[in-house]
CSV table of C-alpha atoms and ligand atoms in Angstrom, one decimal:
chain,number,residue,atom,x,y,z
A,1146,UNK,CA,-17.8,19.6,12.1
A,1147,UNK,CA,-21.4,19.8,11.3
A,1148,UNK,CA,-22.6,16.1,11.6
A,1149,UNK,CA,-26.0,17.5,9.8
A,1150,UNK,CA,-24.7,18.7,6.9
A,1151,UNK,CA,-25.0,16.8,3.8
A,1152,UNK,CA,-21.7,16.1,2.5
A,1153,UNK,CA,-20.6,14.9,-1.2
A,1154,UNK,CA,-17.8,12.7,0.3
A,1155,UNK,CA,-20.5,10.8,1.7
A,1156,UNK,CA,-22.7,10.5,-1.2
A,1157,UNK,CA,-25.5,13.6,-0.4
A,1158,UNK,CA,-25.8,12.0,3.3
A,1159,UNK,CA,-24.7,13.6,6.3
A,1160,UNK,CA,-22.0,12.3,9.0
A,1161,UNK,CA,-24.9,11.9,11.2
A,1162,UNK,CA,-27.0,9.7,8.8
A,1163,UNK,CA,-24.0,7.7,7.3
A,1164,UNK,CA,-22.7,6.8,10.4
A,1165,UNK,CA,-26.6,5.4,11.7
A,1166,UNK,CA,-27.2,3.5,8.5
A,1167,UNK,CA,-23.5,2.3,7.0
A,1168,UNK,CA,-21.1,2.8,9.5
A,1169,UNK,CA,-20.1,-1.0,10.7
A,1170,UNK,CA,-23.2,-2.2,9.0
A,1171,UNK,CA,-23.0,-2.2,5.3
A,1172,UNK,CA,-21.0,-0.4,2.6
A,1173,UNK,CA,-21.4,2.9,0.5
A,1174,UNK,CA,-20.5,3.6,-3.0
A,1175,UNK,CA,-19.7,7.4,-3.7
A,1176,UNK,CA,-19.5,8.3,-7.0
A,1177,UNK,CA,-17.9,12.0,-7.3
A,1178,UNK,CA,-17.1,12.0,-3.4
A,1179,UNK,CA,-14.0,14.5,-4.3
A,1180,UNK,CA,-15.0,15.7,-7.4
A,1181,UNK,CA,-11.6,16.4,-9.4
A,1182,UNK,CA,-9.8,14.5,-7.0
A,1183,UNK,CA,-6.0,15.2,-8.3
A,1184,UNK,CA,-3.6,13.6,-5.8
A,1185,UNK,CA,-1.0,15.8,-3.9
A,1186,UNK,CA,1.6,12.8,-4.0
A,1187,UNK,CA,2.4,10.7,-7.7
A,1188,UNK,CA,3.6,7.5,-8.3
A,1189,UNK,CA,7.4,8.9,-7.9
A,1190,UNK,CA,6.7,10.0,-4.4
A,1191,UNK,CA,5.3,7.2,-3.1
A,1192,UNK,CA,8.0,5.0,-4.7
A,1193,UNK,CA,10.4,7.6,-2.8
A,1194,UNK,CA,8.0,7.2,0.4
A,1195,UNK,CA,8.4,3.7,0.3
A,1196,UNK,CA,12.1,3.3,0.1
A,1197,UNK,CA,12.2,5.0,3.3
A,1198,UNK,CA,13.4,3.5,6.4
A,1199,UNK,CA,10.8,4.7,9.4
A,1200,UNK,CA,7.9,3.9,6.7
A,1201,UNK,CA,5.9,0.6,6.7
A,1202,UNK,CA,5.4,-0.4,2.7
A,1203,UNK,CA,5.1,-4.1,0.9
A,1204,UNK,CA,5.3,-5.4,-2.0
A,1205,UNK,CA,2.9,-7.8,-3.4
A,1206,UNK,CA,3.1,-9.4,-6.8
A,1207,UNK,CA,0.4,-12.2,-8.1
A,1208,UNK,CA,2.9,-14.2,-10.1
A,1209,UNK,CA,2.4,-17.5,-12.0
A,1210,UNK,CA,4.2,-18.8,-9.0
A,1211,UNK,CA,1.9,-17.8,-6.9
A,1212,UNK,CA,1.6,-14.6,-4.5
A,1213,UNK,CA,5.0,-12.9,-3.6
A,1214,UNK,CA,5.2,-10.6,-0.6
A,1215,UNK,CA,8.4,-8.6,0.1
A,1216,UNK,CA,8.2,-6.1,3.3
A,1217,UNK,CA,10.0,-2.8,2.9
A,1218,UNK,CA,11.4,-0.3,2.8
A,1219,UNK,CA,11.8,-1.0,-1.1
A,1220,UNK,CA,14.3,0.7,-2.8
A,1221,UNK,CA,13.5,1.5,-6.5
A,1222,UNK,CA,15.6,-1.1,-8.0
A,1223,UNK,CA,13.7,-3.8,-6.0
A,1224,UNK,CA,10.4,-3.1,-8.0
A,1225,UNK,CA,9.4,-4.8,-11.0
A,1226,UNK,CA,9.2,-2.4,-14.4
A,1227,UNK,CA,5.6,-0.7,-14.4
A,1228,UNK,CA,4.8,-2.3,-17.5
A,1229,UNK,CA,5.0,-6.1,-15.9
A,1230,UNK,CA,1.2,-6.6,-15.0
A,1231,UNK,CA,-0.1,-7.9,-11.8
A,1232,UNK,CA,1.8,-6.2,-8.8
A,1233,UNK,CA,1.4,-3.5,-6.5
A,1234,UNK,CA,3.2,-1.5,-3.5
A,1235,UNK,CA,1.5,0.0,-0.8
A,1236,UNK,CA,2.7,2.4,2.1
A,1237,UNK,CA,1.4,2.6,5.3
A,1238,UNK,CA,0.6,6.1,7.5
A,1239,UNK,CA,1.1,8.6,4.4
A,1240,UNK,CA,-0.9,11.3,6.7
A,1241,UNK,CA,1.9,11.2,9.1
A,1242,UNK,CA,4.3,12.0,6.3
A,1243,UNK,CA,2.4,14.5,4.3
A,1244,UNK,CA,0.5,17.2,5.0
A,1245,UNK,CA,-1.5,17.5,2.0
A,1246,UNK,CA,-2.7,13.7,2.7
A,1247,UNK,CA,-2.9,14.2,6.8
A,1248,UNK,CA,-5.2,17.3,5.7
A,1249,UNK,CA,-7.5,15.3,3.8
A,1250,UNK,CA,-8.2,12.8,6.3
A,1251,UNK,CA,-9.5,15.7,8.7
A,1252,UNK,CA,-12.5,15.8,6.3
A,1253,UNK,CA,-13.6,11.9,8.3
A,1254,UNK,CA,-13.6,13.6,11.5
A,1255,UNK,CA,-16.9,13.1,12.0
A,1256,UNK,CA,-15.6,9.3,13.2
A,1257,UNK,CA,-13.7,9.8,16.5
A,1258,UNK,CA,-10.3,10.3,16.2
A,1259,UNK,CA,-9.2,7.0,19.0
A,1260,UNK,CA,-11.1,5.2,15.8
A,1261,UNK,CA,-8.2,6.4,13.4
A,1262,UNK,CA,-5.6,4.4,11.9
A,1263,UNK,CA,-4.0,5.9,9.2
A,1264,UNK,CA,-4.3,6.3,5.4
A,1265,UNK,CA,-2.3,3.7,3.1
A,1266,UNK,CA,-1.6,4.3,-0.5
A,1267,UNK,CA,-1.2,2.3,-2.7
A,1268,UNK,CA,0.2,2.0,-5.9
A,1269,UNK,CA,-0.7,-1.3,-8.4
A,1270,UNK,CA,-0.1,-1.6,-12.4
A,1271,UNK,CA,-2.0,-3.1,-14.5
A,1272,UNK,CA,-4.0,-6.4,-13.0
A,1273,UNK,CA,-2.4,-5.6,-9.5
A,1274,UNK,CA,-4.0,-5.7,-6.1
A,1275,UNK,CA,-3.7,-7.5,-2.8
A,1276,UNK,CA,-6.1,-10.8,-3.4
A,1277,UNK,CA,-9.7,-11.4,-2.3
A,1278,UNK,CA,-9.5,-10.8,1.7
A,1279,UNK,CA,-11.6,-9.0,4.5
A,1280,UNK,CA,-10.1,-6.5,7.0
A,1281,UNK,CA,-10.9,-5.9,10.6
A,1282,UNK,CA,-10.9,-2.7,10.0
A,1283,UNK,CA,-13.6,0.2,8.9
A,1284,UNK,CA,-12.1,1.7,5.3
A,1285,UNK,CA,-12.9,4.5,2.7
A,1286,UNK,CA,-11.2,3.4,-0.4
A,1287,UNK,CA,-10.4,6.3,-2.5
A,1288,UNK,CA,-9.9,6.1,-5.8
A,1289,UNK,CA,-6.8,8.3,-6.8
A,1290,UNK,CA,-5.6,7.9,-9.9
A,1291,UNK,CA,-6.5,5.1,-12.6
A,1292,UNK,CA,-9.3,2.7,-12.4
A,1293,UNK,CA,-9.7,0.1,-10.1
A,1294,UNK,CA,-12.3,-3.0,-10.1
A,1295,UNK,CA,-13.8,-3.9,-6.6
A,1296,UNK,CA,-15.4,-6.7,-6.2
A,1297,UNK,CA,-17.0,-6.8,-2.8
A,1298,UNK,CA,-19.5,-9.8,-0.6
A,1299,UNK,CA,-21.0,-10.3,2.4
A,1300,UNK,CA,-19.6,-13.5,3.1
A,1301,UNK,CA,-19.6,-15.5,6.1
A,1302,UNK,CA,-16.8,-18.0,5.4
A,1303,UNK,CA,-14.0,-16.2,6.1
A,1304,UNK,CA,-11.1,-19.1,5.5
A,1305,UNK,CA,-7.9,-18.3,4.2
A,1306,UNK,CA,-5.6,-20.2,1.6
A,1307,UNK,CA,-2.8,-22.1,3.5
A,1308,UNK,CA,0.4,-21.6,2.9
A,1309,UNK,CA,0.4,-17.8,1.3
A,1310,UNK,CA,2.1,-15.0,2.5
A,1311,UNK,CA,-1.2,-13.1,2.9
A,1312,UNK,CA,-4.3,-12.9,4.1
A,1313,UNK,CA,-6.3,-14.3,0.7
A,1314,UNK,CA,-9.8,-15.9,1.0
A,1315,UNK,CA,-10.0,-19.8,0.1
A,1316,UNK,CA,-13.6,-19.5,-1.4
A,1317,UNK,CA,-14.5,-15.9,-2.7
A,1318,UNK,CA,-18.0,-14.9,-3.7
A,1319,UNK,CA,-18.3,-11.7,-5.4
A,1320,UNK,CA,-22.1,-10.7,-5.0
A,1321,UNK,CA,-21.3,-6.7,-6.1
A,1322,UNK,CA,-18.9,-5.5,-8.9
A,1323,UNK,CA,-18.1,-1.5,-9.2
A,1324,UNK,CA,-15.6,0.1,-11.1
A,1325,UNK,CA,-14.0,3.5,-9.3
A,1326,UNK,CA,-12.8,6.4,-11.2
A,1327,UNK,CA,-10.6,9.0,-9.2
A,1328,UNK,CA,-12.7,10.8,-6.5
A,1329,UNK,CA,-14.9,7.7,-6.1
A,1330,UNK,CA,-15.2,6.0,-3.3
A,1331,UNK,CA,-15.8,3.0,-1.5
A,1332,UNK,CA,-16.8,2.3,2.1
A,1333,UNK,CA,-16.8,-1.1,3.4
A,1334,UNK,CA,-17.5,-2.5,7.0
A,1335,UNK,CA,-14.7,-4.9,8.7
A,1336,UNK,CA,-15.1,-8.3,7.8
A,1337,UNK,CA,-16.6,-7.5,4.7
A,1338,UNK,CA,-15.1,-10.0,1.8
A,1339,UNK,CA,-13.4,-7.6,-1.3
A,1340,UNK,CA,-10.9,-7.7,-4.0
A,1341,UNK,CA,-9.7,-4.9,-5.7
A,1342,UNK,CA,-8.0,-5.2,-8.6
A,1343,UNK,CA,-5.7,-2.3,-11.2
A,1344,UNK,CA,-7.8,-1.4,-14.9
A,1345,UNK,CA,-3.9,0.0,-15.9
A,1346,UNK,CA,-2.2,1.7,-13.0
A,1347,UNK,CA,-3.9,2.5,-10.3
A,1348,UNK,CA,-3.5,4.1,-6.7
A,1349,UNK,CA,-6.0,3.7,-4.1
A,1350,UNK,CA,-5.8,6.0,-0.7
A,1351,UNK,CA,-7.3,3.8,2.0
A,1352,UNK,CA,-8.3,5.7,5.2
A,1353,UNK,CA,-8.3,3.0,7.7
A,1354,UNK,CA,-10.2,3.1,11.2
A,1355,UNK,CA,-9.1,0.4,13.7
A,1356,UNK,CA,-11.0,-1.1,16.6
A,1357,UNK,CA,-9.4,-2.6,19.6
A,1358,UNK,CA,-9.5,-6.1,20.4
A,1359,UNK,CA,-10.5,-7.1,23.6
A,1360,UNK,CA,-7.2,-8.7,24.7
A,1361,UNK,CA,-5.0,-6.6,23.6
A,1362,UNK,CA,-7.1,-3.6,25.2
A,1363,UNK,CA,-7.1,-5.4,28.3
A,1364,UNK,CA,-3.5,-6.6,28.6
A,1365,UNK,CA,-2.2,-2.9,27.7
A,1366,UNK,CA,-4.2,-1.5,30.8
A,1367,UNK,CA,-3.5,-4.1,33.0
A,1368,UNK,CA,0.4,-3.1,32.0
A,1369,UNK,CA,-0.4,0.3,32.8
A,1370,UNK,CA,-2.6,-0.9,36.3
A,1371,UNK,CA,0.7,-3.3,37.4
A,1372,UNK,CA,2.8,-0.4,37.2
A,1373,UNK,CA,0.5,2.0,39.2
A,1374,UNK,CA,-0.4,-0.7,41.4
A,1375,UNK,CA,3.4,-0.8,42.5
A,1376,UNK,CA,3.1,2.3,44.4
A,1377,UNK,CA,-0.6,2.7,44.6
A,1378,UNK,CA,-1.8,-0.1,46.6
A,1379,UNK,CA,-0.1,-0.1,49.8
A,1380,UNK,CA,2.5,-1.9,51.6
A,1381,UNK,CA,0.4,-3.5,54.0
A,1382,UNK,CA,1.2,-7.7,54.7
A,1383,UNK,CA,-0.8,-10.3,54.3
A,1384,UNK,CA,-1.8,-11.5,57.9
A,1385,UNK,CA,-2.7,-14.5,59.0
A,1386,UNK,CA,-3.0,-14.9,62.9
A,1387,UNK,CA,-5.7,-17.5,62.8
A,1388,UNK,CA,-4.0,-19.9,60.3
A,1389,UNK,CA,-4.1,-23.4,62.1
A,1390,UNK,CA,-1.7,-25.6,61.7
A,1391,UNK,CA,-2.2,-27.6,58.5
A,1392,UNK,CA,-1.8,-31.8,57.3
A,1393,UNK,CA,-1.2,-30.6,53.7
A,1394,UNK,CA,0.9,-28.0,53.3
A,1395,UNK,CA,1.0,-27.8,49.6
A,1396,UNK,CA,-2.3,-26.3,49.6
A,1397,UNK,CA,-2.8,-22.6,49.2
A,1398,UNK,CA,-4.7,-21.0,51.5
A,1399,UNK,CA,-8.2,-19.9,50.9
A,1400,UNK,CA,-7.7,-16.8,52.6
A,1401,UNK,CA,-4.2,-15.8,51.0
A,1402,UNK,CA,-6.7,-16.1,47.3
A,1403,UNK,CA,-9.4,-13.6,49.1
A,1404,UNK,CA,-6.1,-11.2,49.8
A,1405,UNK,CA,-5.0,-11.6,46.2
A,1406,UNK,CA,-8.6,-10.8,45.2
A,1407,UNK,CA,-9.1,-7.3,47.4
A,1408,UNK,CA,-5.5,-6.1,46.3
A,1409,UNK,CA,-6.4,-6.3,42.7
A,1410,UNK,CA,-9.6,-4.9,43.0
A,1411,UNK,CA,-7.6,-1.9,45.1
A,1412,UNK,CA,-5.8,-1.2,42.5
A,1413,UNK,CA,-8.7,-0.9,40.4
A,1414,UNK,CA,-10.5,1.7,42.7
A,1415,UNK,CA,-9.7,4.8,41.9
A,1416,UNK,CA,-12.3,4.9,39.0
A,1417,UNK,CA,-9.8,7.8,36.9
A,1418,UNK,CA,-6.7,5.8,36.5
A,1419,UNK,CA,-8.5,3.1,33.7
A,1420,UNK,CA,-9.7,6.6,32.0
A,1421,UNK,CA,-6.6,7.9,32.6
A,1422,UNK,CA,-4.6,4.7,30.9
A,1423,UNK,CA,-7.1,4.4,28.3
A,1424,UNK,CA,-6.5,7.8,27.0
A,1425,UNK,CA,-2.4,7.5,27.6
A,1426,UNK,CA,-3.1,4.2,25.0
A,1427,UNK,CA,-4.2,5.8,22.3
A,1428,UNK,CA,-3.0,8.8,22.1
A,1429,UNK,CA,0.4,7.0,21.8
A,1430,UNK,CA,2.6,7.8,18.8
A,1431,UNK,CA,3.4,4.8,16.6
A,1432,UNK,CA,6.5,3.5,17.2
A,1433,UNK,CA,8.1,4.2,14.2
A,1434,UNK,CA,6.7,8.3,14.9
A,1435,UNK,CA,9.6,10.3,16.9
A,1436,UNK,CA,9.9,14.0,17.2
A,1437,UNK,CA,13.0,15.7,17.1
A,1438,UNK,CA,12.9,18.8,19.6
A,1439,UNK,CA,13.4,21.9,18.5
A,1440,UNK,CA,16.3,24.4,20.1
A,1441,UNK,CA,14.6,27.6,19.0
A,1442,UNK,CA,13.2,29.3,21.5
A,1443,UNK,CA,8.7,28.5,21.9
A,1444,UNK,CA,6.6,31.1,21.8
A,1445,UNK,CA,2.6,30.8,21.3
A,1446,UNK,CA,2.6,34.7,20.3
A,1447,UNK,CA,1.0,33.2,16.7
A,1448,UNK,CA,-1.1,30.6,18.1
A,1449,UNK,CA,-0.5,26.8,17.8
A,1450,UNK,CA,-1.2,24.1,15.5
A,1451,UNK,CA,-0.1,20.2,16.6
A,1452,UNK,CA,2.7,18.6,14.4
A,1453,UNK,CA,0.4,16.2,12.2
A,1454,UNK,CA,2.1,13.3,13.8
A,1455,UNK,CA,0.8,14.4,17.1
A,1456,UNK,CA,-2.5,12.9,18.6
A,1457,UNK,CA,-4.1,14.6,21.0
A,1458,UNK,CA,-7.5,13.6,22.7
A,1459,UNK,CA,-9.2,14.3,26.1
A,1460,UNK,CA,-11.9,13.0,28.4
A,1461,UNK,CA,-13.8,14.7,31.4
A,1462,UNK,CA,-11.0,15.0,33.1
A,1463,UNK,CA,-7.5,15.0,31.4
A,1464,UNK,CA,-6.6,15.9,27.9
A,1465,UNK,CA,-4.0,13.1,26.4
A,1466,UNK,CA,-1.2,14.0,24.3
A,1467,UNK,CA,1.5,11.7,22.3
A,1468,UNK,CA,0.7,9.2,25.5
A,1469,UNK,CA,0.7,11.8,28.4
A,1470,UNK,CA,-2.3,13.0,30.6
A,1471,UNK,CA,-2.9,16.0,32.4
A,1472,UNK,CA,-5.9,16.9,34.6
A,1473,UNK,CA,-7.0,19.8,33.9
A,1474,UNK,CA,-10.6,21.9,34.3
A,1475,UNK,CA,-12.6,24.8,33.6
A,1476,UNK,CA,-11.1,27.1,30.7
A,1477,UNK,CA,-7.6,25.3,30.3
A,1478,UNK,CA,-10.2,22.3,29.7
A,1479,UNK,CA,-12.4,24.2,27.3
A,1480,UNK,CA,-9.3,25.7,25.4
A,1481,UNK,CA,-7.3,22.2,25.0
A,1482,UNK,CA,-10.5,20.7,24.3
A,1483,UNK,CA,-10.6,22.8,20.9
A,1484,UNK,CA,-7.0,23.2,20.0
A,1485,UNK,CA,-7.8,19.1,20.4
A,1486,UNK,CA,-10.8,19.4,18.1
A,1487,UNK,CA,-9.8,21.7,15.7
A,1488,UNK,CA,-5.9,21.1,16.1
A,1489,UNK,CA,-4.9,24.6,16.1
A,1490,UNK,CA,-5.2,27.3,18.8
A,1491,UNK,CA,-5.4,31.0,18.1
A,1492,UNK,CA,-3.1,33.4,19.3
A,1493,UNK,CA,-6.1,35.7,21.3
A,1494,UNK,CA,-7.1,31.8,23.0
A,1495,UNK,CA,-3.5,31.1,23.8
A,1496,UNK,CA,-3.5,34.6,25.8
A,1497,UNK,CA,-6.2,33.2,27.5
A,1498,UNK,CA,-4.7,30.2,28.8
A,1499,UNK,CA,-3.5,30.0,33.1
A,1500,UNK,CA,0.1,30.1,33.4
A,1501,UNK,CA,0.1,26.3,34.0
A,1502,UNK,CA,-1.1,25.2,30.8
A,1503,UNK,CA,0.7,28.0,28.4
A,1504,UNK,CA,3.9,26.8,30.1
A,1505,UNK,CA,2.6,23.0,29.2
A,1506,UNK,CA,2.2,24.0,25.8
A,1507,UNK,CA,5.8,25.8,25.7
A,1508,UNK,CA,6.9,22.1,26.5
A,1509,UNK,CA,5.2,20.5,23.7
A,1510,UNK,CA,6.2,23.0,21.2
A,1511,UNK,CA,9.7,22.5,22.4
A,1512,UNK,CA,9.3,18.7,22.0
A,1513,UNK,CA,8.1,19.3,18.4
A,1514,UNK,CA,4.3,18.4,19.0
A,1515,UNK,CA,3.3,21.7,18.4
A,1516,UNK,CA,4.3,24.1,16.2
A,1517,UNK,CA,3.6,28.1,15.3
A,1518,UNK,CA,0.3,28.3,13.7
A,1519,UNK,CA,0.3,28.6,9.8
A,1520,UNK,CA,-2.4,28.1,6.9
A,1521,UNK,CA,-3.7,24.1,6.7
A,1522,UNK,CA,-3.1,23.4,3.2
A,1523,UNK,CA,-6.1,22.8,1.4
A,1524,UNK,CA,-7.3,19.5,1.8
A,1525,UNK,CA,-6.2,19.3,-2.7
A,1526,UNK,CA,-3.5,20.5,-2.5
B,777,SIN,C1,-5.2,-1.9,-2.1
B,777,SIN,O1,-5.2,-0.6,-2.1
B,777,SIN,O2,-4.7,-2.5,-3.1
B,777,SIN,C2,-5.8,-2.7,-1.0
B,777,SIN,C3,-6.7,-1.9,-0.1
B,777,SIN,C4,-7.6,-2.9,0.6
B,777,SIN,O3,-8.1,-3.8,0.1
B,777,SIN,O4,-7.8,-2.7,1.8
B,778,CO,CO1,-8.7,-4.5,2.2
């Protein structure tokens, strides 16, 4: 993608100037981002979506009760009548269902894909939404269909009510009101304090961009480390020929800490493997993604596009697909490196692949990751 081009999804700006002056800083509003927006799913699919097992949806009503919060999947019967106000469904990873949705989202790839979540849809009539919260995640709220209020702050008391099923804020301060007509949209930072709420029926596409959290990060490639280290760092026993006898023999040795010290930081040498684990992470399908393989025989003859479940990313050294690495270099690098990118490969660069990485590719196709290249649908459609 050009990240100099101005774009009217971004308001006139370019990738390049969005992401310096709003992204993770402070929000957009984009009037006409896709002008005549008409959305390839209605409210019938996604009610049809969401009754699926395999896809994550909720229900959330605001009722005189309080806030009501049913997880799915919801089968038709379990949602209240349209024309009861104040309640809303929403689905979760509609790009990995739909092509017409998974090619729309290739218009943000000017943010780097390990940034991606997904896109969530959601469906509300009138009055319904989710409450005033904040997310930790970057979003583009797209209007879809309907209107929708948003009601958005800056605030830095981020307290919740007690006692709710969801995250809603204890004392919301609304400093900016906007109403969005289908192809607006909205971008808002995480942690940034909003509250969207149904003018009639409504459905909002959020595209979703996730950051990891230190701990989590850390713990997953520590997982990854321990198992490496199994094998990785040597057999050799601890020694201790100078150990004196001791008065208190509770007491760990110093030197036995020292040894526990230099056998971590062992398995920490080889400066690849955290790139390597890093990239395994997050190219890792969701767990409720699984490909059934194919029996036909592969054949790249037509070029290859990956399965829109399928993420594929790469670093200096390895390219990462659906959680698996592979070192590769020179062409093979170059050519993974765009069917990556661009996530298709044409036949006349297949031809050019080493024997190697074509008969890698046979594998994934087999496995379902790939499949024969064929038109993207428009990103309207
Ligand atoms: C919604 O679509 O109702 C909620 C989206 C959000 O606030 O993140
Ligand atoms: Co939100």
């Amino acid at each position: 993608m050009n990240t100099d081009q101005p774009l009217a999804l971004l308001g006139g700006l370019t990738p390049a100037q969005f992401m310096k002056r709003h992204w993770q800083k402070k929000p957009l509003l984009v009037r006409n981002a896709i002008p005549g927006f008409v959305p390839c799913l209605n409210r019938s699919d996604l009610v049809a979506l969401a009754g699926q097992e395999g896809v994550e949806s909720r229900l959330i009503v605001d009722s005189a009760n309080g806030w009501r919060m049913k997880q799915g999947p919801l089968t038709k019967r379990s949602l209240p009548s349209f024309s009861q106000k104040k309640w809303t469904f929403l689905v979760q990873g509609v790009d990995a269902q739909h092509d017409g949705v998974h090619a729309l989202l290739q218009q943000f790839r000017f943010v780097p894909d390990a940034r991606l979540d997904d896109v969530m849809i959601s469906y509300a009539s009138d009055g319904g939404g989710v409450g005033p919260h904040f997310d930790s995640y970057d979003v583009f709220l797209l209007q879809a269909h309907g209107q929708r209020r948003w009601r958005i702050g800056r605030q830095k008391d981020l307290s919740l009510q007690p006692g709710v099923p969801l995250k809603i804020l204890q004392n919301f301060e609304a400093e900016e009101e906007f109403v969005l007509n289908p192809g607006d949209m909205l971008y808002l930072p995480p942690k940034y304090a909003h509250d969207g709420i149904a003018l009639g029926e409504c459905m909002t596409w959020s595209i979703g961009f996730r950051a990891p959290k230190e701990g989590e990060l850390a713990r997953e490639l520590l997982l990854g480390l321990a198992d490496e280290a199994f094998d990785g760092v040597g057999e050799a026993l601890y020694r201790d020929p100078k150990q004196p006898a001791v008065a208190s023999p509770a007491a760990i040795p110093v030197e036995l800490g020292d040894f526990a010290r230099q056998v971590v930081a062992k398995a920490l040498k080889n400066p690849h493997l955290l790139e390597n684990l890093l990239g395994e992470y997050l190219t890792e399908a969701k767990s409720n993604v699984w490909f059934e393989g194919s029996d036909s025989e592969p054949d790249l003859s037509a070029g290859v596009q990956l399965d829109r479940r399928t993420k594929m990313m790469y670093d200096e050294r390895h390219v990462f697909i659906n959680g698996e690495s592979f070192r590769v270099g020179g062409k093979d690098a170059r050519l993974l490196r765009q069917l990556a990118d661009k996530r298709s490969l044409s036949a006349d660069y297949c031809a050019l692949l080493s024997g190697d990485a074509a008969e890698a590719l046979l594998d994934w196709m087999s496995a379902a990751w790939l499949k024969p290249l064929e038109d993207f649908p428009s990103p309207r459609t």
